[in-house]
Each structure stands twice: as C-alpha cells, then as structure tokens.
Tab-separated table of C-alpha atoms and ligand atoms in Angstrom:
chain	number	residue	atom	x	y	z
K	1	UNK	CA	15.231	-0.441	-11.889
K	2	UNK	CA	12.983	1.996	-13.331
K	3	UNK	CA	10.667	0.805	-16.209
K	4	UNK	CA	8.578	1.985	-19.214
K	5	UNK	CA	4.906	2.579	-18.816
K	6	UNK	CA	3.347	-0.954	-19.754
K	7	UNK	CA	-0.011	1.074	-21.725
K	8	UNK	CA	-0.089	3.679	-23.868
K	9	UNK	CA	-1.906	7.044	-23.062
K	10	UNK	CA	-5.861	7.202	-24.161
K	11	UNK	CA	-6.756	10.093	-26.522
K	12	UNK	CA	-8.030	12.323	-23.887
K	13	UNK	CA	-9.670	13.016	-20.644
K	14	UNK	CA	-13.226	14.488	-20.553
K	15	UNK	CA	-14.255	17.490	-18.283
K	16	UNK	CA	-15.741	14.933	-15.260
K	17	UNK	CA	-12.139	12.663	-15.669
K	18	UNK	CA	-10.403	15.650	-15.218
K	19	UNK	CA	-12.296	17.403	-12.349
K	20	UNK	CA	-12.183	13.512	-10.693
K	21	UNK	CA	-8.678	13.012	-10.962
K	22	UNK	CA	-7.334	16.318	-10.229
K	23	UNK	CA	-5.532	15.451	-7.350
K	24	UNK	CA	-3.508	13.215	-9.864
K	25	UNK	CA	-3.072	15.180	-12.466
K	26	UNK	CA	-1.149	17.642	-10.454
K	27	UNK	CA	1.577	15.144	-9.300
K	28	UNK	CA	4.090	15.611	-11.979
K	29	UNK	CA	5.001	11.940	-11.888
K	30	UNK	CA	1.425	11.242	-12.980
K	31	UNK	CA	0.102	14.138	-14.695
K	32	UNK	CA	-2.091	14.357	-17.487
K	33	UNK	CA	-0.244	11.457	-19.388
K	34	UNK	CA	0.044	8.927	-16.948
K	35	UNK	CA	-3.805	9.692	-15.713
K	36	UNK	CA	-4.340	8.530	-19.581
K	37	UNK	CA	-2.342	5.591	-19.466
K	38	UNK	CA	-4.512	4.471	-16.232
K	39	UNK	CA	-7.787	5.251	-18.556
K	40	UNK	CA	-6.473	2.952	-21.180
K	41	UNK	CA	-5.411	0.123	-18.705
K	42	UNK	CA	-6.998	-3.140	-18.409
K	43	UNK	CA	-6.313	-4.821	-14.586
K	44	UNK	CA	-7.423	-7.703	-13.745
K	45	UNK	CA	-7.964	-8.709	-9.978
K	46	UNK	CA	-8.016	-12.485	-9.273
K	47	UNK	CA	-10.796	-12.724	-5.793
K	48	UNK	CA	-12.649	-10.335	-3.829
K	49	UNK	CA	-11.408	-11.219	-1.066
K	50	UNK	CA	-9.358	-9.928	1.636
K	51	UNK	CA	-6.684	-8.738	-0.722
K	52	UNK	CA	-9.195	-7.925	-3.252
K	53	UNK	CA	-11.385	-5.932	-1.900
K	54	UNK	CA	-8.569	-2.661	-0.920
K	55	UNK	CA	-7.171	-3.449	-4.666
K	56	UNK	CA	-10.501	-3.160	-6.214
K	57	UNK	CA	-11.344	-0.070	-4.231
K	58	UNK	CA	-8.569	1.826	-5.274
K	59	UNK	CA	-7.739	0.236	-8.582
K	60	UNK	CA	-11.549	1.680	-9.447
K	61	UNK	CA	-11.224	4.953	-7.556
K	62	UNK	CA	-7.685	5.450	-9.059
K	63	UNK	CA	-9.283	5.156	-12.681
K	64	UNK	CA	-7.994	2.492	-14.274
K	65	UNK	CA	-9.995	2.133	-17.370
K	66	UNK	CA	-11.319	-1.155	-17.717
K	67	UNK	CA	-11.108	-3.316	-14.040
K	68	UNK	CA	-11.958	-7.094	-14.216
K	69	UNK	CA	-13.140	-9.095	-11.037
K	70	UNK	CA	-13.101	-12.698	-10.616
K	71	UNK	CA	-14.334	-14.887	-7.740
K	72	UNK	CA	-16.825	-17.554	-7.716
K	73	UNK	CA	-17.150	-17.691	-4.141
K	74	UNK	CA	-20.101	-15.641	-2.150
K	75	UNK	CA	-20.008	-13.456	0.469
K	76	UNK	CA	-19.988	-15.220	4.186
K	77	UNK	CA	-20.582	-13.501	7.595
K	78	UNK	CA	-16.761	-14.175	8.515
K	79	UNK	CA	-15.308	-12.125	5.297
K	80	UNK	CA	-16.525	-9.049	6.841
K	81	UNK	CA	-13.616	-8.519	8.913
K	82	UNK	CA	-11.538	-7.413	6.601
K	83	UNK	CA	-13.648	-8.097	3.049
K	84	UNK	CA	-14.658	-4.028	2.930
K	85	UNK	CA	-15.945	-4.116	-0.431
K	86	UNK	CA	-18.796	-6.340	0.684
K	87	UNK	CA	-21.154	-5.556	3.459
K	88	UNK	CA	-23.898	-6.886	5.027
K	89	UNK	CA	-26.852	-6.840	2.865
K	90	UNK	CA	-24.086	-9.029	0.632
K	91	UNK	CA	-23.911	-12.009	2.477
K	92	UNK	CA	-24.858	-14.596	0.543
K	93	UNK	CA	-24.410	-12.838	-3.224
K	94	UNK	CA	-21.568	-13.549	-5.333
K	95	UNK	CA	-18.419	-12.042	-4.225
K	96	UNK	CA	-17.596	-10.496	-7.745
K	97	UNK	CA	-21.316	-9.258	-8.126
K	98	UNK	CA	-21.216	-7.587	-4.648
K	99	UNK	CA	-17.597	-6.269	-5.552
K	100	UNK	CA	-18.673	-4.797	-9.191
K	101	UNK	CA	-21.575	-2.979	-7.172
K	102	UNK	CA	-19.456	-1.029	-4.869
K	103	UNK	CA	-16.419	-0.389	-7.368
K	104	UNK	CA	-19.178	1.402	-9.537
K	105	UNK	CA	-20.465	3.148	-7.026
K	106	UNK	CA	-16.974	4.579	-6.119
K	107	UNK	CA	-16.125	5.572	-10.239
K	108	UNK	CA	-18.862	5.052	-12.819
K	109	UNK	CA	-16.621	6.265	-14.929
K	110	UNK	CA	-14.890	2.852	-15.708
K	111	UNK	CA	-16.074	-0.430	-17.283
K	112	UNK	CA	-15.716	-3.516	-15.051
K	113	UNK	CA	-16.051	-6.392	-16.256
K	114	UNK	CA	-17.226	-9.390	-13.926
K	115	UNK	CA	-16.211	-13.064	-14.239
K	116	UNK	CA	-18.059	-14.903	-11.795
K	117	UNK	CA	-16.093	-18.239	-12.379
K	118	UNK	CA	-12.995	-19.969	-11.037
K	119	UNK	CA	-10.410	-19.242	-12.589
K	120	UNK	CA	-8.962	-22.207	-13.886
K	121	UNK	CA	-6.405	-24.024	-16.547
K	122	UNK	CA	-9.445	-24.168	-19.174
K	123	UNK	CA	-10.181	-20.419	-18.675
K	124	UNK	CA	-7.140	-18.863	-17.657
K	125	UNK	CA	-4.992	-18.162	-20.761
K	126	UNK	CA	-8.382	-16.331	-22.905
K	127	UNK	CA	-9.406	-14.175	-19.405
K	128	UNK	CA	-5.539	-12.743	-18.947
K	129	UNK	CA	-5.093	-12.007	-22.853
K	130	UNK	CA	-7.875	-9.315	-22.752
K	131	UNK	CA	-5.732	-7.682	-19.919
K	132	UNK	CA	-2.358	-5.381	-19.110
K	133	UNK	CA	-1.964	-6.718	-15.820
K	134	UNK	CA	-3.082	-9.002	-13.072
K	135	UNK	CA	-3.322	-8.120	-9.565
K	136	UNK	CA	-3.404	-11.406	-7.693
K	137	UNK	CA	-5.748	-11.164	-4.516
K	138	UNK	CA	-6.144	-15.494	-3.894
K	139	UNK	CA	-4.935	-17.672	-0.822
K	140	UNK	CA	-4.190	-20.678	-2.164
K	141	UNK	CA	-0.770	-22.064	-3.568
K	142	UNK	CA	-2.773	-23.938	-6.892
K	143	UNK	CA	-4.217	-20.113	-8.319
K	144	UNK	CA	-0.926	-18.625	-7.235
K	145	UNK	CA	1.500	-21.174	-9.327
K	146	UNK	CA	-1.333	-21.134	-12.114
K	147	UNK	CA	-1.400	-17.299	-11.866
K	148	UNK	CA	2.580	-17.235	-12.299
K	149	UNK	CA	2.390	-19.251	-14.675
K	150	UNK	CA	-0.206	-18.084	-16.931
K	151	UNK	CA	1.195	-14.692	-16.724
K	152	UNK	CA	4.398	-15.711	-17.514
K	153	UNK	CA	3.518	-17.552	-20.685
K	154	UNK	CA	1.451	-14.291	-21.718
K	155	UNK	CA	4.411	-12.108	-20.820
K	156	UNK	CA	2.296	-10.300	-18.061
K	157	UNK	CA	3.532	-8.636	-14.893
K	158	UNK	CA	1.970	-10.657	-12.446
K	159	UNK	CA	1.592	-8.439	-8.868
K	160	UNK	CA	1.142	-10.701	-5.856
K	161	UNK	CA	0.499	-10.460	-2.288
K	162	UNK	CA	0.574	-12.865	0.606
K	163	UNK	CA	-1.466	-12.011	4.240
K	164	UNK	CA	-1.309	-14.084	7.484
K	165	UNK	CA	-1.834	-12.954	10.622
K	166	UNK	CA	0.393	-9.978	11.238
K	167	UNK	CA	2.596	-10.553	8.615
K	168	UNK	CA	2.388	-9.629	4.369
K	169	UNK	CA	4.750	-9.855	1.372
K	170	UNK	CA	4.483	-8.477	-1.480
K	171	UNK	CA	6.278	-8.629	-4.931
K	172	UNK	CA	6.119	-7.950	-8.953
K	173	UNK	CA	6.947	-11.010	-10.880
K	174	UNK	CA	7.494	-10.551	-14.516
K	175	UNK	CA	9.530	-13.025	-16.122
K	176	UNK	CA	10.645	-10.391	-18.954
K	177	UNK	CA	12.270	-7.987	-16.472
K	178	UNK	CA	13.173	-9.641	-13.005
K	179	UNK	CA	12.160	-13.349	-11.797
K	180	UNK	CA	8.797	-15.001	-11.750
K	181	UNK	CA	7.204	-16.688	-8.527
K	182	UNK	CA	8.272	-20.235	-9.158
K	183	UNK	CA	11.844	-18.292	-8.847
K	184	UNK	CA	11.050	-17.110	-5.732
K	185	UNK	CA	8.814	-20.683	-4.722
K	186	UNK	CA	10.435	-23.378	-6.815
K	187	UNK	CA	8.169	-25.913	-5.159
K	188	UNK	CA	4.685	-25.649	-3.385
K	189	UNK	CA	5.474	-26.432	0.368
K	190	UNK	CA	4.335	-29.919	1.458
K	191	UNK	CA	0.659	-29.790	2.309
K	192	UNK	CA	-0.341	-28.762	5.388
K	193	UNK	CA	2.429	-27.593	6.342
K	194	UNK	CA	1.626	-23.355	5.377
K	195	UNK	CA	-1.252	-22.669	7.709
K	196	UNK	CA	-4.162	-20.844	5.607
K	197	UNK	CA	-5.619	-17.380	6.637
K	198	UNK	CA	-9.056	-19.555	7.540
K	199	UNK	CA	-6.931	-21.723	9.819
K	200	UNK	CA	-4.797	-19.390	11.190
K	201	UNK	CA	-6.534	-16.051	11.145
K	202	UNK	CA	-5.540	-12.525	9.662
K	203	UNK	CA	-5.575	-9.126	11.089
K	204	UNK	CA	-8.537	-7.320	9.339
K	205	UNK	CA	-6.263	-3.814	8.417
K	206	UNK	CA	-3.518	-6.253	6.740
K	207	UNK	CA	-5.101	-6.564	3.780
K	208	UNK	CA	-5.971	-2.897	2.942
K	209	UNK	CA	-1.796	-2.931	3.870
K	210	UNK	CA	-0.737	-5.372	1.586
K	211	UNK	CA	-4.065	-4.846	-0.766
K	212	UNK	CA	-2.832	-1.449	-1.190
K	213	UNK	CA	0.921	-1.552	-1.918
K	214	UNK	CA	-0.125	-4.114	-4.739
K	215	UNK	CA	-2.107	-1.028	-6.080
K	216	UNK	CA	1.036	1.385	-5.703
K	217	UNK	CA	2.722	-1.369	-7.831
K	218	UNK	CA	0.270	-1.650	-10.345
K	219	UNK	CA	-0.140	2.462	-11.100
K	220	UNK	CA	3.544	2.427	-11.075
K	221	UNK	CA	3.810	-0.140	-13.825
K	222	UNK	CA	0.934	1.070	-15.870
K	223	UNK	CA	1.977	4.786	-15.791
K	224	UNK	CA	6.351	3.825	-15.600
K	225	UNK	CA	6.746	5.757	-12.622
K	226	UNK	CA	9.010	5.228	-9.884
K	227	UNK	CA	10.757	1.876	-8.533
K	228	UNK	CA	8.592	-1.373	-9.105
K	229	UNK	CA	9.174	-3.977	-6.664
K	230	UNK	CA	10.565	-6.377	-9.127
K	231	UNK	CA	13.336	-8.525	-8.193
K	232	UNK	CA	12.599	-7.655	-4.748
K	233	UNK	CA	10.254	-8.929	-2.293
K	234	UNK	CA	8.940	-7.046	0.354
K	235	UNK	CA	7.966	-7.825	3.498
K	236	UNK	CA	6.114	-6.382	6.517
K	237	UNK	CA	5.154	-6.869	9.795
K	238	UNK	CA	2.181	-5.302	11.466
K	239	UNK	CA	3.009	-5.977	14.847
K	240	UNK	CA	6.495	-4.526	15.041
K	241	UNK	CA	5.917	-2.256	12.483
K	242	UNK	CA	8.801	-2.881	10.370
K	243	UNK	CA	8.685	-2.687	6.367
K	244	UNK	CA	11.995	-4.363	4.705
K	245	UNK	CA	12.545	-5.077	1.044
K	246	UNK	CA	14.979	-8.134	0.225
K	247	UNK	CA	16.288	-8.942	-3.284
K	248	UNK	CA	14.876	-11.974	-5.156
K	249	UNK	CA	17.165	-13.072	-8.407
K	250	UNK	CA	15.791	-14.829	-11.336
K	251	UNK	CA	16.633	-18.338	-10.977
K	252	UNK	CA	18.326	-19.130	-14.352
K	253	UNK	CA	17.477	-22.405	-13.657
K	254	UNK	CA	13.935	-22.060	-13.526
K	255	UNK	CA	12.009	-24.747	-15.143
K	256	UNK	CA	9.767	-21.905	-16.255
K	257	UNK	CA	11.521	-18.971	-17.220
K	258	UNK	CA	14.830	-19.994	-17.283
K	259	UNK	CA	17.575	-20.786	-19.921
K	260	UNK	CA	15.942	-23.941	-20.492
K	261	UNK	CA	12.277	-24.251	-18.879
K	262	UNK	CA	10.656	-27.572	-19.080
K	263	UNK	CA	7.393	-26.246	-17.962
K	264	UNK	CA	6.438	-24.668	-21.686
K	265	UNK	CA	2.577	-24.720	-21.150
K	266	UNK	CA	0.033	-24.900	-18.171
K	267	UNK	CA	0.254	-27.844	-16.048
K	268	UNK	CA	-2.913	-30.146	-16.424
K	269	UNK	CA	-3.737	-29.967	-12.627
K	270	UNK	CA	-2.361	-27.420	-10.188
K	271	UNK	CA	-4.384	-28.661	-7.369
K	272	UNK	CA	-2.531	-32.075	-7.776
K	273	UNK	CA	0.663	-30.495	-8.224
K	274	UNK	CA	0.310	-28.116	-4.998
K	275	UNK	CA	-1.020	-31.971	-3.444
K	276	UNK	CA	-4.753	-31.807	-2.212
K	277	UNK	CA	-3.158	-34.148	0.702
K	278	UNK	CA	0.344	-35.867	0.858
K	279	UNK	CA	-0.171	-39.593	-0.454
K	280	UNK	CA	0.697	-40.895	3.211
K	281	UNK	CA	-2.090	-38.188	4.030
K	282	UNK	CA	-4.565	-39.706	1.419
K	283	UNK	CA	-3.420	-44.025	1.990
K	284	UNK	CA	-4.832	-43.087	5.960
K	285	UNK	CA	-8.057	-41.293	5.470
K	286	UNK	CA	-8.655	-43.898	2.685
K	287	UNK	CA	-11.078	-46.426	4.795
K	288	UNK	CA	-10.426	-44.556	7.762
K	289	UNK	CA	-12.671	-41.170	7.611
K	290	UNK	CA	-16.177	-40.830	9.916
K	291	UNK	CA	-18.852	-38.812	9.768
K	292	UNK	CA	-19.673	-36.215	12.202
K	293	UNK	CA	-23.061	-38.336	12.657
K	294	UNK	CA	-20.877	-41.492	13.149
K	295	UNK	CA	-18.914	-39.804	15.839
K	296	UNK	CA	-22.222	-38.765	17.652
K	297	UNK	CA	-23.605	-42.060	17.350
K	298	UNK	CA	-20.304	-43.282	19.045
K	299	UNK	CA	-20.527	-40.785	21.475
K	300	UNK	CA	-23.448	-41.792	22.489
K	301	UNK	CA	-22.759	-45.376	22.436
K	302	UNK	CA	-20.415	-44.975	25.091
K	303	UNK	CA	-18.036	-46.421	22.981
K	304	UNK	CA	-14.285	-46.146	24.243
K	305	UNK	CA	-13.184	-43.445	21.846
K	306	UNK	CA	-10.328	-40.927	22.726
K	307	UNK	CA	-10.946	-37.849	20.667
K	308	UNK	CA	-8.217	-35.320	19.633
K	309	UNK	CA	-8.939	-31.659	18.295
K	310	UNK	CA	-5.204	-30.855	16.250
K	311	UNK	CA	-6.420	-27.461	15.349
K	312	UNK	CA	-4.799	-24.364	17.445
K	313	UNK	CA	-5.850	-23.179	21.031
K	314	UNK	CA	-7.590	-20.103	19.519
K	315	UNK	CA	-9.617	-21.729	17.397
K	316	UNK	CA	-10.450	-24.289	20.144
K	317	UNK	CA	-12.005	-21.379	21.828
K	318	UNK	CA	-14.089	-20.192	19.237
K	319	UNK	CA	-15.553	-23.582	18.755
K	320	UNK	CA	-15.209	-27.506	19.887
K	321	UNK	CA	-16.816	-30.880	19.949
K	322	UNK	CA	-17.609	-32.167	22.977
K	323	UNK	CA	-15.515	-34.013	24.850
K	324	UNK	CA	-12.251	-33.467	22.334
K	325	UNK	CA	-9.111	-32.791	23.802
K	326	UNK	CA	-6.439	-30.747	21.843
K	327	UNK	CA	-3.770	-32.032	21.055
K	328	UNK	CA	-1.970	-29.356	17.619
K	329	UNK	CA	-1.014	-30.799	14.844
K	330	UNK	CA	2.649	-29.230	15.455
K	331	UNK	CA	3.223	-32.055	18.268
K	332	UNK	CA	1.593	-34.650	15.800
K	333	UNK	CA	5.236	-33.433	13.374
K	334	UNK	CA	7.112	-33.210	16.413
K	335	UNK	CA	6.211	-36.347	17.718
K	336	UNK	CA	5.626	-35.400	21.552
K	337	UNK	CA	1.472	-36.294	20.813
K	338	UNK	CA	2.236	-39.829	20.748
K	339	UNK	CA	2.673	-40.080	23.906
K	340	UNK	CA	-0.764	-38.163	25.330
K	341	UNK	CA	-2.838	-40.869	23.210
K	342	UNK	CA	-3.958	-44.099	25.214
K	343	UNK	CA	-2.761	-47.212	23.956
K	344	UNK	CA	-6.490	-49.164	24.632
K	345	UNK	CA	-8.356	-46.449	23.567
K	346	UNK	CA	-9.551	-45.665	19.426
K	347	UNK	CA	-8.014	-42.744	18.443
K	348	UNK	CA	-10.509	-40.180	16.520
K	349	UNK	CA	-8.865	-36.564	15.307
K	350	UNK	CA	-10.387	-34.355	13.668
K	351	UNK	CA	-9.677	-30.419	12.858
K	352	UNK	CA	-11.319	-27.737	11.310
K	353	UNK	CA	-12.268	-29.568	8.028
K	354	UNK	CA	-10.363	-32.382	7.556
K	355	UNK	CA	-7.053	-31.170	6.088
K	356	UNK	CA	-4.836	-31.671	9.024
K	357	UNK	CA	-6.582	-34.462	10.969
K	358	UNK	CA	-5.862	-36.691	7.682
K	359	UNK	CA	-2.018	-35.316	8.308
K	360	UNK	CA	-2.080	-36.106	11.711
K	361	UNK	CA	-4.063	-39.154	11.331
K	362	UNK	CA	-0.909	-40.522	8.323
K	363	UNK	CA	1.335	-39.725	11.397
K	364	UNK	CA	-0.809	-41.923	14.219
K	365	UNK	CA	-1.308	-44.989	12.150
K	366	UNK	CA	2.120	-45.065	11.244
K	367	UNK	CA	2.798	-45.218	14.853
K	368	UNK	CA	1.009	-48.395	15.094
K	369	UNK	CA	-2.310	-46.956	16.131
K	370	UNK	CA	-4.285	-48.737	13.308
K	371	UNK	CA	-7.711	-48.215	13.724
K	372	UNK	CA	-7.304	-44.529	14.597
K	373	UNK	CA	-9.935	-42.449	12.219
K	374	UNK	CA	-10.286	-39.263	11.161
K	375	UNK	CA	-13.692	-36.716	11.099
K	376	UNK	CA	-14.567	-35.927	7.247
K	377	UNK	CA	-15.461	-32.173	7.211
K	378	UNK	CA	-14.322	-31.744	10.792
K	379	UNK	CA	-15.687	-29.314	13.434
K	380	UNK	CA	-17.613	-27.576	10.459
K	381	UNK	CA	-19.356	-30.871	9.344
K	382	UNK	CA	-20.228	-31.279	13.234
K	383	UNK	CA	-21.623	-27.672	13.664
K	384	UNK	CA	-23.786	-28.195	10.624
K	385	UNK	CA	-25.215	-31.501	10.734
K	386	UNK	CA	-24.983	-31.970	14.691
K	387	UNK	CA	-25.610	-28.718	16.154
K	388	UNK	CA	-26.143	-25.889	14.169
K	389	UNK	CA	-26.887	-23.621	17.032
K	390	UNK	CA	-22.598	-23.649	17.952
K	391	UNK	CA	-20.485	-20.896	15.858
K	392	UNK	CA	-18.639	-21.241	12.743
K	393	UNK	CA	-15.747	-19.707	11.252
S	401	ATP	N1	-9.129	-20.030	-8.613
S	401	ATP	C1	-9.851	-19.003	-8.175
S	401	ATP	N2	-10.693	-18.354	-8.985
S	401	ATP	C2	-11.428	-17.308	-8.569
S	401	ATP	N3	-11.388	-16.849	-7.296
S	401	ATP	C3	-10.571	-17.460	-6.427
S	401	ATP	C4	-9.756	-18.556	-6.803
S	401	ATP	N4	-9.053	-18.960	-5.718
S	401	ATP	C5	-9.417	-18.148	-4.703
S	401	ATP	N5	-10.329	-17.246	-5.115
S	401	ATP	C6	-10.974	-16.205	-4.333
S	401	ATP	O1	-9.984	-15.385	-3.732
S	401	ATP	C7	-10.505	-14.831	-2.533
S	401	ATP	C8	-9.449	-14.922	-1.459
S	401	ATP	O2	-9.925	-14.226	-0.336
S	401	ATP	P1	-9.468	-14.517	1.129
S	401	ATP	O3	-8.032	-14.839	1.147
S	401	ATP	O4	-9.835	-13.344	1.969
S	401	ATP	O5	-10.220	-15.846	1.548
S	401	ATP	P2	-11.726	-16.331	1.660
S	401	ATP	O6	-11.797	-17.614	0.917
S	401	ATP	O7	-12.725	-15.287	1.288
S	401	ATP	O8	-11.881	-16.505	3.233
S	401	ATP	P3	-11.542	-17.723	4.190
S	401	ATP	O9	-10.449	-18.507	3.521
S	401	ATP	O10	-11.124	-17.086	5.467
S	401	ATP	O11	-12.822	-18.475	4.311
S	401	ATP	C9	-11.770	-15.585	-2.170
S	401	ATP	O12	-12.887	-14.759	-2.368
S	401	ATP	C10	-11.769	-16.762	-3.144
S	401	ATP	O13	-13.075	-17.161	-3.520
C-alpha cells in the first residue's frame, strides 16, 4: 500500500540545499519535490539512545527541516557501544544536548529543536502537535503504549523500533491507514517477564540496523514514496542474517482505534498500567527489601545467609557480590530453584537492580520461605555504596 506524501513541498531549495542534497535530488523517486517535502518536515525522535542516535544522524543529514530530540537522561560510559551520536567528552551531559551538538554539526542547515524532559502524559499531547511524525527510539513498554497512544489520538504515524540482542522489529503504526501498536501489543507483557536491553545486552551495529530502517520509513512517509511498512511488521535477525516482513491487521476490536475504543484519551499512568512490579512482586519486597550495607553488615556478621544472584551467567561475569551463587530467575518461573535453596538457611536474592529479585523473591516466599529478602538497588547499589572500585554496567 502505497501512500500520499504526509507534508507538503517548501517553496524552494537554496544554492547550498541543493549542492548538499544532490545525491537526492537525482533519484527520481525523491527529486527536487520530495527533497522539499523533507525541508518542510517536522520529526520528532523520542531518546538518544541506541535507536536514536542512527535516526538522528540520518534524519539530520537527510534534511529534514525541523528535527526535535527528547531525552532527559545523560550520557553514561556504557551507551558508547552503540550510542554513536555521543562520544566521550559527552559523558555526563544531557543526552539531547550532546545529540543536538553532533546533528548540527552533520547539517546546519536545519533547526533542531531540543526537549530535554521526559516525555510524559502532562507534556506529550502539546510536544507531538508541533510535529509530522514521531520516530520512536525508547526501551521501555510505558513511552511505547504512551507514544501509540498519543500519536494515535493526534492522528500521527507513529514509526517504532524494538532492539535486543541480535534481534530488531520494526513497524509504522498509524491508526488512519493500517493498525496501531496496542493492535499489534494489546496488553503490556507481565513485568519482568521481557528482558530489557540493560539486562540482557544488545549488539552495538543493531541499532544503526533497526535505527536506520525507521529512517527509510520516515523519508518514505514524508516524501510518499515507495511501500511503508504499515500493516506489516518486520523483523530481523543479525545473527542468521535473515530479514522477514509479516502482516499485522488492525484489530477492529481495539480498545483504541477500533469500532468502539474505550481508551478515548491518555491513560493517567502508563507506568502503572505497564506494572512497575506485579502486586505479588510488590506484597514481597514490601517489609522484605535490604540494603546493600545491611547485607555487608550480615556478611560480616557471619550470619547464616544463603545468597542468590537471579541475573544471567554473562552478567555474573561482568560483575558479582561476594559469595552469591546464581541461581536465573528463569528456574525461579520454572520452579527447579526451589530445590538448590537450603531449608535452614535465610534466603537473600538480589539482581541487577531490584526488578527481578522482587519477582523471584514473590516466587520464594510463596514457597514457604518467609523470611527470604530481597537487595534494594541490587548489584548496582552494592558496587556504589560497598565497593566502588568493582565495574558497572
Ligand atoms: N519517557 C521518555 N522520555 C524521554 N526519553 C526517554 C523516555 N524513555 C526513554 N527515554 C530515552 O530513550 C533512550 C533509550 O536508549 P537505550 O535503549 O539505548 O537505553 P539507555 O537507557 O540509554 O541504556 P541502558 O538501558 O542500557 O542503560 C534513553 O536515552 C532514554 O533516556
């Protein structure tokens, strides 16, 4: 399904557009008019992040007129990997600062506008109205269904992308032409159970894959070129280098943009809807959470502690507290842990920062351990307030 071009063409080009975007202008497809339609566009990119940073790049170096950025994170040692807008001298200096920098370096010629905020219910509907489009570069469910959402009130095309590990999606959602993401994702999954790129890791080069076809998307929309990817949803895998593209229908069903939605507005709290914890998660931490200082001080008690690391192998490597043994959260849902913890013994978990110890921890005292306890913060809290000299990530 081919579409119209979602902005009309600007008046003209001057003499330093043209000579920029030559090697544009000389694809028929684009040409002179759809080199004007990118001039008069207004994209939005939600995070510099991984995602972010290859959409900014060539979002700004393709020309589209007026580029937003919005983040209100800054820059940490650990985005370099893959964060290529942001380099060293950056760590430390707001991600959407440090982004606007480098996009103006590669085109002065456009305006970017930065929003160095979180985007969020009270600020969401006024930032998308000054825009064409939104190029969504976040990793977390709450932005995503507040994203969809917003852009789907607004009647925006909303272009997404998803990175973990090896593997990206990507897909248009526009609620006027094909389906919308809660058609795709009726429901958030249960918490903890979709493993974050900062649990699980992400190949660096994914994101200027994924980053970049959410570019091709966008110039294809703006300009109404070629064969936008909505109503389909595609999906790639680094390792065995395989591209595929699967159909996605609009639900008519939806409770946003179907026949009869009964979502009509934003929801009041997206982090509560996409559930912070699960409430069998948040009855066992309640009363039941340490401190990384309380854990030393048991440590060095001697008292008869037995204390379980649920996060993954690798990241076991990277970094551990003394004397934990791992034990992944996967056997926690599966069950076989329960039978590597000591019955006269106090069970303490902990994890990276407290997200799936307090899931593993709802699982343990339901088993009858009852005074088991969980490490606020997790191996993070311990590196900083224990020993800061261990590695972070
Ligand atoms: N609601 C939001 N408003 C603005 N920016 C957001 C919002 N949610 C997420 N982001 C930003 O989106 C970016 C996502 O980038 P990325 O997925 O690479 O993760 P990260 O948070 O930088 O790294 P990691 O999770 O590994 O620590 C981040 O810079 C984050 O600050």
């Amino acid at each position: 399904m081919s579409l119209p071009p979602l902005v009309e063409p600007a008046a003209e080009l001057t003499v330093d557009e043209v000579r920029r975007y030559s090697r544009h202008l000389i694809i028929p497809d684009v040409g002179m008019a759809g080199q004007k339609r990118l001039k008069n566009a207004k994209v939005l990119c939600v995070g510099a992040g991984g995602l972010g940073s290859p959409a900014l790049l060539y979002l700004a170096a393709a020309g589209v007129g007026t580029l937003g950025i919005i983040d209100f994170d800054v820059v940490d040692e650990s985005n370099l990997q893959r964060q290529v807008i942001h380099g060293q001298s950056d760590v430390g200096r707001l991600k959407a600062e440090s982004a606007a920098a480098s996009v103006k370096e590669i085109n002065p010629l456009i305006d970017v506008v930065v929003h160095n905020v979180a985007l969020s219910t009270d600020n969401v509907m006024e930032i998308f109205s000054g825009y064409d489009l939104i190029v969504d570069g976040t990793d977390n469910f709450a932005t995503r269904y507040m994203v969809n959402d917003a852009a789907v009130l607004l009647g925006k095309p909303y272009v997404w992308g998803s990175i973990y590990r090896f593997d990206g999606q990507a897909s248009v959602f526009w609620a006027e032409h094909g389906p919308c993401y809660r058609c795709l994702y009726p429901e958030p999954p249960p918490p903890g159970m979709v493993p974050s790129c900062a649990e699980g890791g992400v190949l660096g080069v994914l994101c200027a894959s994924i980053g970049s076809i959410q570019v091709n998307e966008a110039i294809k929309l703006l300009t109404g070129i070629g064969e936008p990817l909505v109503g389909r949803l595609m999906i790639y895998d680094a390792l065995e280098m395989q591209y595929r593209t699967v159909k996605v229908r609009k639900d008519p069903e939806c409770v946003l943009c179907g026949k009869n939605p009964s979502v009509t507005q934003l929801l009041d709290d997206y982090e509560a809807f996409c559930g912070a914890l699960s409430e069998d998660a948040q009855q066992a931490v309640t009363d039941s959470t340490i401190t990384a200082r309380e854990l030393k001080d048991m440590q060095d008690r001697g008292d008869d502690i037995f204390l379980v690391d649920v996060r993954e192998q690798n990241e076991y490597e990277i970094v551990s507290i003394p004397g934990a043994t791992l034990i992944p959260k996967g056997e926690f849902l599966n069950g076989a842990a329960l039978e590597k913890l000591p019955q006269d013994k106090k069970i303490v978990l902990h994890c990276k920062s407290g997200g799936r110890s307090a899931e593993a921890l709802a699982i343990v005292k339901n088993a009858g351990f009852s005074d088991a306890v969980h490490v606020g913060g997790g191996v993070l809290s311990w590196v900083k307030t224990i020993d800061p000299s261990l590695p972070s990530y």
